[in-house]
Structure formats: C-alpha cells, structure tokens
C-alpha cells in the first residue's frame, strides 16, 4: 500500500506550502491516522509519545476548520506547562506561515497578564494555554469560550498528574456542548478513560506508542561509570561523534549549573534550563538554542518537557531519570519526526536494575 501524502488530505494550498517549507514529505503514523478523522469532525483520543508529530496531527485540522471572518476564539488547546504551550503555538505559527488571517494567542502563568490581555483584544481564533492562567482570564471575563468548536487536551495524562482535573472541568463547562473534543496522552490510564467518557462522544482511539517505542530512529548507548567520570565522558562523546547540537538531562538544578560551567571551561557553548530561571530567561535560552547560538543545552526534566528543536543530534541522560516514562520523553528530543538521533545514558553499577526496568 502506497504511504499517504499530505496532499491526499483536504488541506488548503497555503498550509500544504507551509508543510513543504518545514521539510515534511509525508505524514508520520499519528498524522496519517488522525488528520482525516479530525478533518471529518470526529472526536479522537490519540496515544502518542513525544517526537511522533502529534502537534501537527491536531494543528493542521484545526487550522482548516477556523473561519477567519469570525473574530472569536474557535479552537482551544490546553497544555500542562508553559514550555509546551510555547512549543505548540510555535508549530501553529509555522503552519500558518501563509495564513496571516488566523491569529494564535498563548496564555500561561509566569508571563505578564497585561500582554495577554492586549493579545486577546486582537480577537485571536486559536488560544493555546495552561489551565490555571486560562481560568484567570475566564474569571476576569477577558476570554469567552462560547464560540469554541474544537477543544484539544494535549498531554492530558500530564495535566491530570499535575492536579489540573478540577481546572479542566471548569474550563470545559465554559465551552459549547456541540464541540469536537480531542485528547492526546502518552499513557492510557483509568483517569484518562474517565475523562474521555465524560467529555467525548464516540471517540476513535489511535495508538502509535508501540511504533515509537520499538522502531524509533534513535540509537541508544549505555555507559557504566563512576560519578566523577561523567563530565569527562560527556566531552569525549561529544568530540567522538562530532555532535553539533545536544540536550543533556540532569536530575538536579545544582548538577545542571555545575555541568554548564565545566562545559564552558572545556570550550563548549552551553547554557542551563531549570526551574530557578525566570520565564524571560528560559525563553532567551531556548531562543538562542533554537538559533544555534548554544551548542549544548543542559536541563532538568521539568524544564525539558517543552524542548522541541529540530536537528538535535543527541540526548544525554547524564543522570538516570527518576521516572521511567521520563526516559521516553528525554530521548524523544532527538530523532524528531522520523529523523535519526543518538541517546547516551550514564549509569553507576548500582543503577543497573533501574536501566533493566526501563
């Protein structure tokens, strides 16, 4: 069977042109499954890991359903973190390169609410938000969700884990009952199934997690060593594989900061990304990394969830993740949308049982 192309779907020429500019030649598995269903108005629950192209899988159909002549929010995307909000909004903007009649507004905590109020006055058709700050705007009456026709919960499992269940209930209550509801989740827990039953109608399930876990284009390496050997091992591997762009994950902010200093003294352009940085500082670091001004980004898991940078050649698990699922999230920062990548994991002898479990 011939693999589908984006041009096989009911996608406008402007969006197809933007897709081509991004270098996407054919849909990923989740895109091929989800796009036609979402274009038809079907409710959907998609199980997909990071790096599978799930953002475009829901962004493309939503863009096609927007009426640019209606000056109201028609599509709402809820995300668990501000980093993911920024990542999703950026994907929308790339896809809207030739559609200047559709506006996207981000809403999240840690940013000046005045700027968001200004943005909402411009009547954006798409809002990408974290639940807490979105509720602030609803209470202020600066945002009306009565014209929503598409509601998307991205990384729904993560939102539930972070305690947003009540916030989600309050937000959904503000949207019309006759809407399309889309859930994307890396896991399919009982809580997710309850959410699906409560908010969706005849939802179709699309699951591509086995594909991502078992046949990614990521070559994974494990090195057993003592803690004091890790810094030198890192720089040797960077040199050996001639890695131009990499993300290094550590479990603590202290390790992140000390490793950044070591890399800088070793001649590498590196910077830190963790929870102690202000939102403005985090955005500046990510902007520089995306532009290629930083070669090595050293991050904690919380800060690293929203990293979506094309051409990351390698990911390093400098510390083993505390949560097994975080291993998948981490290595998914490379090998994006079908590209190849490298993943290196450093372990001590006593951590071997954890690696085996992962």
mmCIF file of C-alpha atoms in Angstrom:
data_model
loop_
_atom_site.group_PDB
_atom_site.id
_atom_site.type_symbol
_atom_site.label_atom_id
_atom_site.label_comp_id
_atom_site.label_asym_id
_atom_site.label_seq_id
_atom_site.Cartn_x
_atom_site.Cartn_y
_atom_site.Cartn_z
ATOM 1 C CA UNK A 1 0.000 0.000 0.000
ATOM 2 C CA UNK A 2 1.340 3.424 -1.010
ATOM 3 C CA UNK A 3 2.025 5.662 2.022
ATOM 4 C CA UNK A 4 -0.281 8.713 2.133
ATOM 5 C CA UNK A 5 0.898 12.225 1.327
ATOM 6 C CA UNK A 6 -0.302 15.460 2.919
ATOM 7 C CA UNK A 7 -1.800 16.394 -0.440
ATOM 8 C CA UNK A 8 -4.105 13.356 -0.159
ATOM 9 C CA UNK A 9 -5.986 15.111 2.650
ATOM 10 C CA UNK A 10 -8.395 18.058 2.418
ATOM 11 C CA UNK A 11 -5.694 20.593 3.296
ATOM 12 C CA UNK A 12 -5.598 24.089 1.803
ATOM 13 C CA UNK A 13 -2.764 25.038 -0.603
ATOM 14 C CA UNK A 14 -1.416 27.637 1.861
ATOM 15 C CA UNK A 15 -0.999 25.052 4.642
ATOM 16 C CA UNK A 16 0.437 22.473 2.215
ATOM 17 C CA UNK A 17 3.016 25.070 1.178
ATOM 18 C CA UNK A 18 3.938 25.718 4.828
ATOM 19 C CA UNK A 19 4.237 21.952 5.425
ATOM 20 C CA UNK A 20 6.575 21.670 2.434
ATOM 21 C CA UNK A 21 8.682 24.571 3.769
ATOM 22 C CA UNK A 22 9.088 22.652 7.034
ATOM 23 C CA UNK A 23 10.535 19.726 5.086
ATOM 24 C CA UNK A 24 7.730 17.283 5.872
ATOM 25 C CA UNK A 25 7.436 14.969 2.892
ATOM 26 C CA UNK A 26 4.849 12.518 4.142
ATOM 27 C CA UNK A 27 2.756 12.213 7.322
ATOM 28 C CA UNK A 28 4.005 10.339 10.372
ATOM 29 C CA UNK A 29 1.846 7.437 11.571
ATOM 30 C CA UNK A 30 -0.140 9.554 14.060
ATOM 31 C CA UNK A 31 -0.666 12.278 11.419
ATOM 32 C CA UNK A 32 -1.843 9.809 8.765
ATOM 33 C CA UNK A 33 -4.334 8.288 11.229
ATOM 34 C CA UNK A 34 -5.551 11.434 12.990
ATOM 35 C CA UNK A 35 -5.740 14.164 10.320
ATOM 36 C CA UNK A 36 -8.572 12.668 8.200
ATOM 37 C CA UNK A 37 -10.580 11.770 11.325
ATOM 38 C CA UNK A 38 -10.198 15.255 12.802
ATOM 39 C CA UNK A 39 -10.995 16.943 9.492
ATOM 40 C CA UNK A 40 -14.281 14.990 9.465
ATOM 41 C CA UNK A 41 -15.181 16.349 12.929
ATOM 42 C CA UNK A 42 -14.636 13.059 14.770
ATOM 43 C CA UNK A 43 -13.758 13.070 18.485
ATOM 44 C CA UNK A 44 -10.424 11.333 18.981
ATOM 45 C CA UNK A 45 -8.135 10.052 21.705
ATOM 46 C CA UNK A 46 -4.581 9.669 20.490
ATOM 47 C CA UNK A 47 -1.894 7.795 22.346
ATOM 48 C CA UNK A 48 1.442 9.035 21.094
ATOM 49 C CA UNK A 49 4.843 9.762 22.571
ATOM 50 C CA UNK A 50 6.740 12.984 22.108
ATOM 51 C CA UNK A 51 8.522 13.268 18.761
ATOM 52 C CA UNK A 52 5.839 11.489 16.731
ATOM 53 C CA UNK A 53 4.463 14.653 15.117
ATOM 54 C CA UNK A 54 1.299 14.769 17.224
ATOM 55 C CA UNK A 55 1.200 18.594 17.387
ATOM 56 C CA UNK A 56 0.838 18.899 13.622
ATOM 57 C CA UNK A 57 -1.654 16.000 13.744
ATOM 58 C CA UNK A 58 -4.151 18.213 15.589
ATOM 59 C CA UNK A 59 -2.938 21.663 14.469
ATOM 60 C CA UNK A 60 -3.452 21.084 10.733
ATOM 61 C CA UNK A 61 -7.136 20.015 11.011
ATOM 62 C CA UNK A 62 -7.867 22.814 13.495
ATOM 63 C CA UNK A 63 -6.421 25.426 11.140
ATOM 64 C CA UNK A 64 -8.578 24.085 8.299
ATOM 65 C CA UNK A 65 -11.723 24.407 10.446
ATOM 66 C CA UNK A 66 -11.100 28.024 11.508
ATOM 67 C CA UNK A 67 -13.307 30.700 9.948
ATOM 68 C CA UNK A 68 -11.031 33.769 9.671
ATOM 69 C CA UNK A 69 -14.084 36.021 9.279
ATOM 70 C CA UNK A 70 -15.289 35.188 12.811
ATOM 71 C CA UNK A 71 -13.409 37.394 15.340
ATOM 72 C CA UNK A 72 -13.679 34.931 18.237
ATOM 73 C CA UNK A 73 -11.759 32.044 19.784
ATOM 74 C CA UNK A 74 -12.779 28.922 17.846
ATOM 75 C CA UNK A 75 -10.030 26.497 18.840
ATOM 76 C CA UNK A 76 -8.591 25.926 22.327
ATOM 77 C CA UNK A 77 -5.515 23.812 23.100
ATOM 78 C CA UNK A 78 -4.804 23.044 26.769
ATOM 79 C CA UNK A 79 -1.257 22.039 27.750
ATOM 80 C CA UNK A 80 0.279 21.158 31.137
ATOM 81 C CA UNK A 81 3.289 23.520 31.028
ATOM 82 C CA UNK A 82 4.200 26.920 29.650
ATOM 83 C CA UNK A 83 7.089 25.330 27.712
ATOM 84 C CA UNK A 84 4.658 23.045 25.898
ATOM 85 C CA UNK A 85 2.293 25.979 25.278
ATOM 86 C CA UNK A 86 5.131 27.850 23.566
ATOM 87 C CA UNK A 87 6.133 24.780 21.572
ATOM 88 C CA UNK A 88 2.581 24.117 20.348
ATOM 89 C CA UNK A 89 1.969 27.785 19.491
ATOM 90 C CA UNK A 90 5.212 27.907 17.519
ATOM 91 C CA UNK A 91 4.109 24.865 15.490
ATOM 92 C CA UNK A 92 0.802 26.610 14.717
ATOM 93 C CA UNK A 93 2.638 29.740 13.599
ATOM 94 C CA UNK A 94 4.928 27.741 11.306
ATOM 95 C CA UNK A 95 1.888 26.062 9.732
ATOM 96 C CA UNK A 96 0.168 29.473 9.418
ATOM 97 C CA UNK A 97 3.100 30.986 7.517
ATOM 98 C CA UNK A 98 0.852 31.746 4.528
ATOM 99 C CA UNK A 99 -2.368 32.297 6.504
ATOM 100 C CA UNK A 100 -1.976 35.709 8.122
ATOM 101 C CA UNK A 101 -5.754 35.918 8.613
ATOM 102 C CA UNK A 102 -5.612 33.463 11.542
ATOM 103 C CA UNK A 103 -4.089 34.584 14.864
ATOM 104 C CA UNK A 104 -2.758 32.452 17.730
ATOM 105 C CA UNK A 105 -2.526 33.665 21.345
ATOM 106 C CA UNK A 106 -0.618 31.979 24.176
ATOM 107 C CA UNK A 107 -1.825 32.124 27.784
ATOM 108 C CA UNK A 108 0.280 30.794 30.662
ATOM 109 C CA UNK A 109 1.434 31.671 34.153
ATOM 110 C CA UNK A 110 4.766 33.342 34.784
ATOM 111 C CA UNK A 111 4.178 35.868 31.983
ATOM 112 C CA UNK A 112 2.783 39.392 32.278
ATOM 113 C CA UNK A 113 -1.003 39.186 32.189
ATOM 114 C CA UNK A 114 -1.205 42.663 30.632
ATOM 115 C CA UNK A 115 0.461 41.434 27.436
ATOM 116 C CA UNK A 116 -2.013 38.557 27.263
ATOM 117 C CA UNK A 117 -4.948 40.946 27.725
ATOM 118 C CA UNK A 118 -3.647 43.026 24.803
ATOM 119 C CA UNK A 119 -3.336 39.901 22.687
ATOM 120 C CA UNK A 120 -6.891 38.770 23.483
ATOM 121 C CA UNK A 121 -8.272 42.170 22.449
ATOM 122 C CA UNK A 122 -6.985 41.411 18.934
ATOM 123 C CA UNK A 123 -9.570 38.585 18.744
ATOM 124 C CA UNK A 124 -7.354 35.534 18.070
ATOM 125 C CA UNK A 125 -9.097 32.474 16.633
ATOM 126 C CA UNK A 126 -6.785 29.986 18.386
ATOM 127 C CA UNK A 127 -5.711 30.026 22.039
ATOM 128 C CA UNK A 128 -3.008 27.734 23.454
ATOM 129 C CA UNK A 129 -2.995 27.807 27.267
ATOM 130 C CA UNK A 130 -2.216 26.263 30.603
ATOM 131 C CA UNK A 131 -5.368 25.617 32.671
ATOM 132 C CA UNK A 132 -4.593 27.854 35.658
ATOM 133 C CA UNK A 133 -3.926 31.106 33.802
ATOM 134 C CA UNK A 134 -6.771 30.385 31.369
ATOM 135 C CA UNK A 135 -9.177 30.237 34.322
ATOM 136 C CA UNK A 136 -7.841 33.625 35.492
ATOM 137 C CA UNK A 137 -8.878 35.128 32.156
ATOM 138 C CA UNK A 138 -12.288 33.453 32.252
ATOM 139 C CA UNK A 139 -12.898 34.917 35.724
ATOM 140 C CA UNK A 140 -11.753 38.336 34.534
ATOM 141 C CA UNK A 141 -14.162 37.968 31.591
ATOM 142 C CA UNK A 142 -11.262 38.762 29.257
ATOM 143 C CA UNK A 143 -11.862 35.482 27.413
ATOM 144 C CA UNK A 144 -15.091 33.992 26.104
ATOM 145 C CA UNK A 145 -15.198 30.321 25.071
ATOM 146 C CA UNK A 146 -18.777 30.246 23.753
ATOM 147 C CA UNK A 147 -17.626 30.068 20.099
ATOM 148 C CA UNK A 148 -15.256 27.119 20.614
ATOM 149 C CA UNK A 149 -15.823 24.325 18.108
ATOM 150 C CA UNK A 150 -12.613 22.370 18.821
ATOM 151 C CA UNK A 151 -11.116 21.592 22.236
ATOM 152 C CA UNK A 152 -7.763 19.800 22.403
ATOM 153 C CA UNK A 153 -6.197 18.434 25.587
ATOM 154 C CA UNK A 154 -2.514 17.857 24.816
ATOM 155 C CA UNK A 155 -0.547 15.574 27.171
ATOM 156 C CA UNK A 156 -3.763 15.019 29.111
ATOM 157 C CA UNK A 157 -2.117 12.474 31.431
ATOM 158 C CA UNK A 158 0.483 15.044 32.446
ATOM 159 C CA UNK A 159 -2.246 17.610 33.222
ATOM 160 C CA UNK A 160 -4.031 15.127 35.468
ATOM 161 C CA UNK A 161 -0.753 14.203 37.209
ATOM 162 C CA UNK A 162 -0.181 17.907 37.898
ATOM 163 C CA UNK A 163 -3.585 18.247 39.576
ATOM 164 C CA UNK A 164 -5.457 20.139 36.845
ATOM 165 C CA UNK A 165 -8.562 17.901 36.841
ATOM 166 C CA UNK A 166 -10.815 20.460 38.562
ATOM 167 C CA UNK A 167 -9.492 23.291 36.381
ATOM 168 C CA UNK A 168 -10.204 21.265 33.245
ATOM 169 C CA UNK A 169 -13.772 20.608 34.430
ATOM 170 C CA UNK A 170 -14.339 24.337 34.983
ATOM 171 C CA UNK A 171 -12.896 25.238 31.577
ATOM 172 C CA UNK A 172 -14.859 22.594 29.649
ATOM 173 C CA UNK A 173 -18.060 23.854 31.315
ATOM 174 C CA UNK A 174 -17.472 27.203 29.554
ATOM 175 C CA UNK A 175 -17.377 25.622 26.081
ATOM 176 C CA UNK A 176 -20.380 24.592 23.927
ATOM 177 C CA UNK A 177 -21.619 21.004 24.278
ATOM 178 C CA UNK A 178 -21.621 20.684 20.491
ATOM 179 C CA UNK A 179 -17.874 20.710 20.012
ATOM 180 C CA UNK A 180 -15.128 18.402 18.810
ATOM 181 C CA UNK A 181 -13.028 17.135 21.726
ATOM 182 C CA UNK A 182 -9.565 15.710 21.144
ATOM 183 C CA UNK A 183 -7.288 14.115 23.761
ATOM 184 C CA UNK A 184 -3.632 13.260 23.307
ATOM 185 C CA UNK A 185 -1.881 11.269 26.005
ATOM 186 C CA UNK A 186 1.327 9.235 26.286
ATOM 187 C CA UNK A 187 -0.421 6.771 28.622
ATOM 188 C CA UNK A 188 -3.945 5.369 28.774
ATOM 189 C CA UNK A 189 -4.788 5.345 32.491
ATOM 190 C CA UNK A 190 -8.192 4.874 34.109
ATOM 191 C CA UNK A 191 -8.305 8.622 34.757
ATOM 192 C CA UNK A 192 -7.791 9.309 31.052
ATOM 193 C CA UNK A 193 -10.555 6.851 30.135
ATOM 194 C CA UNK A 194 -12.884 8.589 32.601
ATOM 195 C CA UNK A 195 -12.045 11.939 31.037
ATOM 196 C CA UNK A 196 -12.749 10.518 27.601
ATOM 197 C CA UNK A 197 -16.117 9.123 28.698
ATOM 198 C CA UNK A 198 -17.117 12.426 30.306
ATOM 199 C CA UNK A 199 -16.144 14.829 27.517
ATOM 200 C CA UNK A 200 -16.164 12.882 24.265
ATOM 201 C CA UNK A 201 -18.779 11.283 22.026
ATOM 202 C CA UNK A 202 -18.000 8.099 20.072
ATOM 203 C CA UNK A 203 -14.299 8.906 20.180
ATOM 204 C CA UNK A 204 -11.971 6.921 17.947
ATOM 205 C CA UNK A 205 -8.759 5.633 19.557
ATOM 206 C CA UNK A 206 -5.480 5.960 17.680
ATOM 207 C CA UNK A 207 -2.439 4.363 19.337
ATOM 208 C CA UNK A 208 1.064 4.621 17.871
ATOM 209 C CA UNK A 209 3.073 4.160 21.072
ATOM 210 C CA UNK A 210 4.387 0.709 20.177
ATOM 211 C CA UNK A 211 5.733 2.089 16.933
ATOM 212 C CA UNK A 212 7.529 4.894 18.756
ATOM 213 C CA UNK A 213 8.927 2.676 21.485
ATOM 214 C CA UNK A 214 10.064 -0.189 19.306
ATOM 215 C CA UNK A 215 11.143 1.314 15.991
ATOM 216 C CA UNK A 216 12.376 4.866 16.570
ATOM 217 C CA UNK A 217 15.317 6.165 14.555
ATOM 218 C CA UNK A 218 17.265 6.589 17.786
ATOM 219 C CA UNK A 219 20.398 4.564 18.517
ATOM 220 C CA UNK A 220 20.733 4.117 22.283
ATOM 221 C CA UNK A 221 24.014 3.623 24.156
ATOM 222 C CA UNK A 222 24.690 2.887 27.830
ATOM 223 C CA UNK A 223 27.954 3.610 29.646
ATOM 224 C CA UNK A 224 28.675 2.327 33.145
ATOM 225 C CA UNK A 225 30.913 4.664 35.177
ATOM 226 C CA UNK A 226 31.521 6.388 38.488
ATOM 227 C CA UNK A 227 30.001 9.802 39.168
ATOM 228 C CA UNK A 228 33.328 11.622 38.925
ATOM 229 C CA UNK A 229 33.923 10.184 35.434
ATOM 230 C CA UNK A 230 30.759 11.640 33.910
ATOM 231 C CA UNK A 231 31.969 15.151 32.920
ATOM 232 C CA UNK A 232 34.982 13.842 31.013
ATOM 233 C CA UNK A 233 32.907 11.058 29.408
ATOM 234 C CA UNK A 234 30.436 13.654 28.163
ATOM 235 C CA UNK A 235 33.011 15.837 26.410
ATOM 236 C CA UNK A 236 34.740 12.775 24.911
ATOM 237 C CA UNK A 237 31.485 11.516 23.414
ATOM 238 C CA UNK A 238 30.624 14.986 22.077
ATOM 239 C CA UNK A 239 34.007 15.071 20.321
ATOM 240 C CA UNK A 240 33.978 11.423 19.192
ATOM 241 C CA UNK A 241 30.596 11.738 17.445
ATOM 242 C CA UNK A 242 31.217 15.348 16.324
ATOM 243 C CA UNK A 243 27.895 16.399 17.851
ATOM 244 C CA UNK A 244 26.844 19.927 16.943
ATOM 245 C CA UNK A 245 23.569 20.157 18.890
ATOM 246 C CA UNK A 246 22.707 18.190 22.056
ATOM 247 C CA UNK A 247 20.493 18.189 25.136
ATOM 248 C CA UNK A 248 21.908 16.894 28.430
ATOM 249 C CA UNK A 249 19.450 15.908 31.169
ATOM 250 C CA UNK A 250 20.349 16.068 34.864
ATOM 251 C CA UNK A 251 18.154 15.383 37.891
ATOM 252 C CA UNK A 252 19.027 18.493 39.918
ATOM 253 C CA UNK A 253 19.482 22.204 39.261
ATOM 254 C CA UNK A 254 22.830 22.106 41.091
ATOM 255 C CA UNK A 255 24.165 19.442 38.706
ATOM 256 C CA UNK A 256 22.881 21.423 35.710
ATOM 257 C CA UNK A 257 24.706 24.600 36.797
ATOM 258 C CA UNK A 258 27.996 22.865 37.660
ATOM 259 C CA UNK A 259 27.981 20.901 34.384
ATOM 260 C CA UNK A 260 27.366 24.061 32.345
ATOM 261 C CA UNK A 261 30.434 25.628 33.961
ATOM 262 C CA UNK A 262 32.518 22.517 33.199
ATOM 263 C CA UNK A 263 31.409 22.517 29.553
ATOM 264 C CA UNK A 264 32.204 26.199 29.165
ATOM 265 C CA UNK A 265 35.708 25.736 30.578
ATOM 266 C CA UNK A 266 36.106 22.790 28.168
ATOM 267 C CA UNK A 267 35.407 25.107 25.231
ATOM 268 C CA UNK A 268 31.748 24.296 24.554
ATOM 269 C CA UNK A 269 28.959 26.841 24.179
ATOM 270 C CA UNK A 270 26.470 25.632 26.801
ATOM 271 C CA UNK A 271 23.646 27.010 28.900
ATOM 272 C CA UNK A 272 21.245 25.888 31.624
ATOM 273 C CA UNK A 273 17.480 25.387 31.648
ATOM 274 C CA UNK A 274 15.810 24.738 35.008
ATOM 275 C CA UNK A 275 13.082 25.936 37.352
ATOM 276 C CA UNK A 276 15.159 28.623 39.097
ATOM 277 C CA UNK A 277 15.339 30.685 35.905
ATOM 278 C CA UNK A 278 12.683 33.319 35.280
ATOM 279 C CA UNK A 279 10.347 32.778 32.354
ATOM 280 C CA UNK A 280 12.088 35.541 30.421
ATOM 281 C CA UNK A 281 15.483 33.909 30.986
ATOM 282 C CA UNK A 282 14.162 30.495 29.931
ATOM 283 C CA UNK A 283 12.703 31.946 26.734
ATOM 284 C CA UNK A 284 16.000 33.670 25.960
ATOM 285 C CA UNK A 285 17.972 30.433 26.470
ATOM 286 C CA UNK A 286 15.571 28.447 24.267
ATOM 287 C CA UNK A 287 15.624 31.136 21.574
ATOM 288 C CA UNK A 288 19.418 31.078 21.481
ATOM 289 C CA UNK A 289 19.474 27.257 21.380
ATOM 290 C CA UNK A 290 16.966 27.150 18.508
ATOM 291 C CA UNK A 291 19.035 29.710 16.591
ATOM 292 C CA UNK A 292 22.184 27.629 17.055
ATOM 293 C CA UNK A 293 23.885 30.091 19.408
ATOM 294 C CA UNK A 294 24.128 27.406 22.094
ATOM 295 C CA UNK A 295 25.575 24.020 21.214
ATOM 296 C CA UNK A 296 24.763 22.130 24.416
ATOM 297 C CA UNK A 297 21.578 22.679 26.442
ATOM 298 C CA UNK A 298 21.722 21.243 29.979
ATOM 299 C CA UNK A 299 18.281 20.833 31.539
ATOM 300 C CA UNK A 300 16.181 19.285 34.284
ATOM 301 C CA UNK A 301 13.130 17.191 33.358
ATOM 302 C CA UNK A 302 10.533 19.827 34.305
ATOM 303 C CA UNK A 303 12.180 22.473 32.153
ATOM 304 C CA UNK A 304 12.972 19.974 29.406
ATOM 305 C CA UNK A 305 9.409 18.819 28.688
ATOM 306 C CA UNK A 306 8.789 21.658 26.244
ATOM 307 C CA UNK A 307 12.035 21.393 24.263
ATOM 308 C CA UNK A 308 11.158 20.942 20.605
ATOM 309 C CA UNK A 309 14.143 21.858 18.480
ATOM 310 C CA UNK A 310 14.771 20.327 15.103
ATOM 311 C CA UNK A 311 18.201 18.854 14.351
ATOM 312 C CA UNK A 312 19.088 17.883 17.927
ATOM 313 C CA UNK A 313 21.619 15.151 17.171
ATOM 314 C CA UNK A 314 21.953 13.617 20.619
ATOM 315 C CA UNK A 315 20.424 13.395 24.063
ATOM 316 C CA UNK A 316 22.476 12.537 27.148
ATOM 317 C CA UNK A 317 20.963 11.035 30.286
ATOM 318 C CA UNK A 318 23.728 12.399 32.497
ATOM 319 C CA UNK A 319 21.625 11.130 35.419
ATOM 320 C CA UNK A 320 19.134 8.292 35.072
ATOM 321 C CA UNK A 321 15.607 9.738 35.176
ATOM 322 C CA UNK A 322 13.680 9.242 38.411
ATOM 323 C CA UNK A 323 10.568 8.267 36.460
ATOM 324 C CA UNK A 324 10.764 5.507 33.835
ATOM 325 C CA UNK A 325 8.408 7.371 31.497
ATOM 326 C CA UNK A 326 10.754 10.372 31.545
ATOM 327 C CA UNK A 327 13.321 8.238 29.707
ATOM 328 C CA UNK A 328 10.978 8.152 26.689
ATOM 329 C CA UNK A 329 10.321 11.900 26.938
ATOM 330 C CA UNK A 330 14.023 12.632 27.164
ATOM 331 C CA UNK A 331 15.304 10.588 24.252
ATOM 332 C CA UNK A 332 12.354 11.783 22.152
ATOM 333 C CA UNK A 333 14.075 15.183 21.968
ATOM 334 C CA UNK A 334 16.245 13.694 19.224
ATOM 335 C CA UNK A 335 15.164 11.649 16.215
ATOM 336 C CA UNK A 336 12.233 14.017 15.688
ATOM 337 C CA UNK A 337 9.542 13.157 13.122
ATOM 338 C CA UNK A 338 11.441 10.291 11.520
ATOM 339 C CA UNK A 339 14.973 11.706 11.667
ATOM 340 C CA UNK A 340 17.782 9.674 13.241
ATOM 341 C CA UNK A 341 19.370 10.505 16.579
ATOM 342 C CA UNK A 342 21.654 9.298 19.361
ATOM 343 C CA UNK A 343 20.855 8.719 23.041
ATOM 344 C CA UNK A 344 23.592 8.181 25.627
ATOM 345 C CA UNK A 345 22.855 7.069 29.194
ATOM 346 C CA UNK A 346 25.365 7.164 32.048
ATOM 347 C CA UNK A 347 24.785 4.719 34.904
ATOM 348 C CA UNK A 348 26.594 3.588 38.007
ATOM 349 C CA UNK A 349 26.897 -0.170 38.712
ATOM 350 C CA UNK A 350 24.198 0.063 41.395
ATOM 351 C CA UNK A 351 21.733 1.566 38.894
ATOM 352 C CA UNK A 352 21.821 -1.389 36.513
ATOM 353 C CA UNK A 353 18.493 -2.776 37.797
ATOM 354 C CA UNK A 354 16.786 0.574 37.062
ATOM 355 C CA UNK A 355 18.056 0.546 33.485
ATOM 356 C CA UNK A 356 16.847 -3.039 33.035
ATOM 357 C CA UNK A 357 13.372 -1.961 34.197
ATOM 358 C CA UNK A 358 13.331 0.950 31.737
#
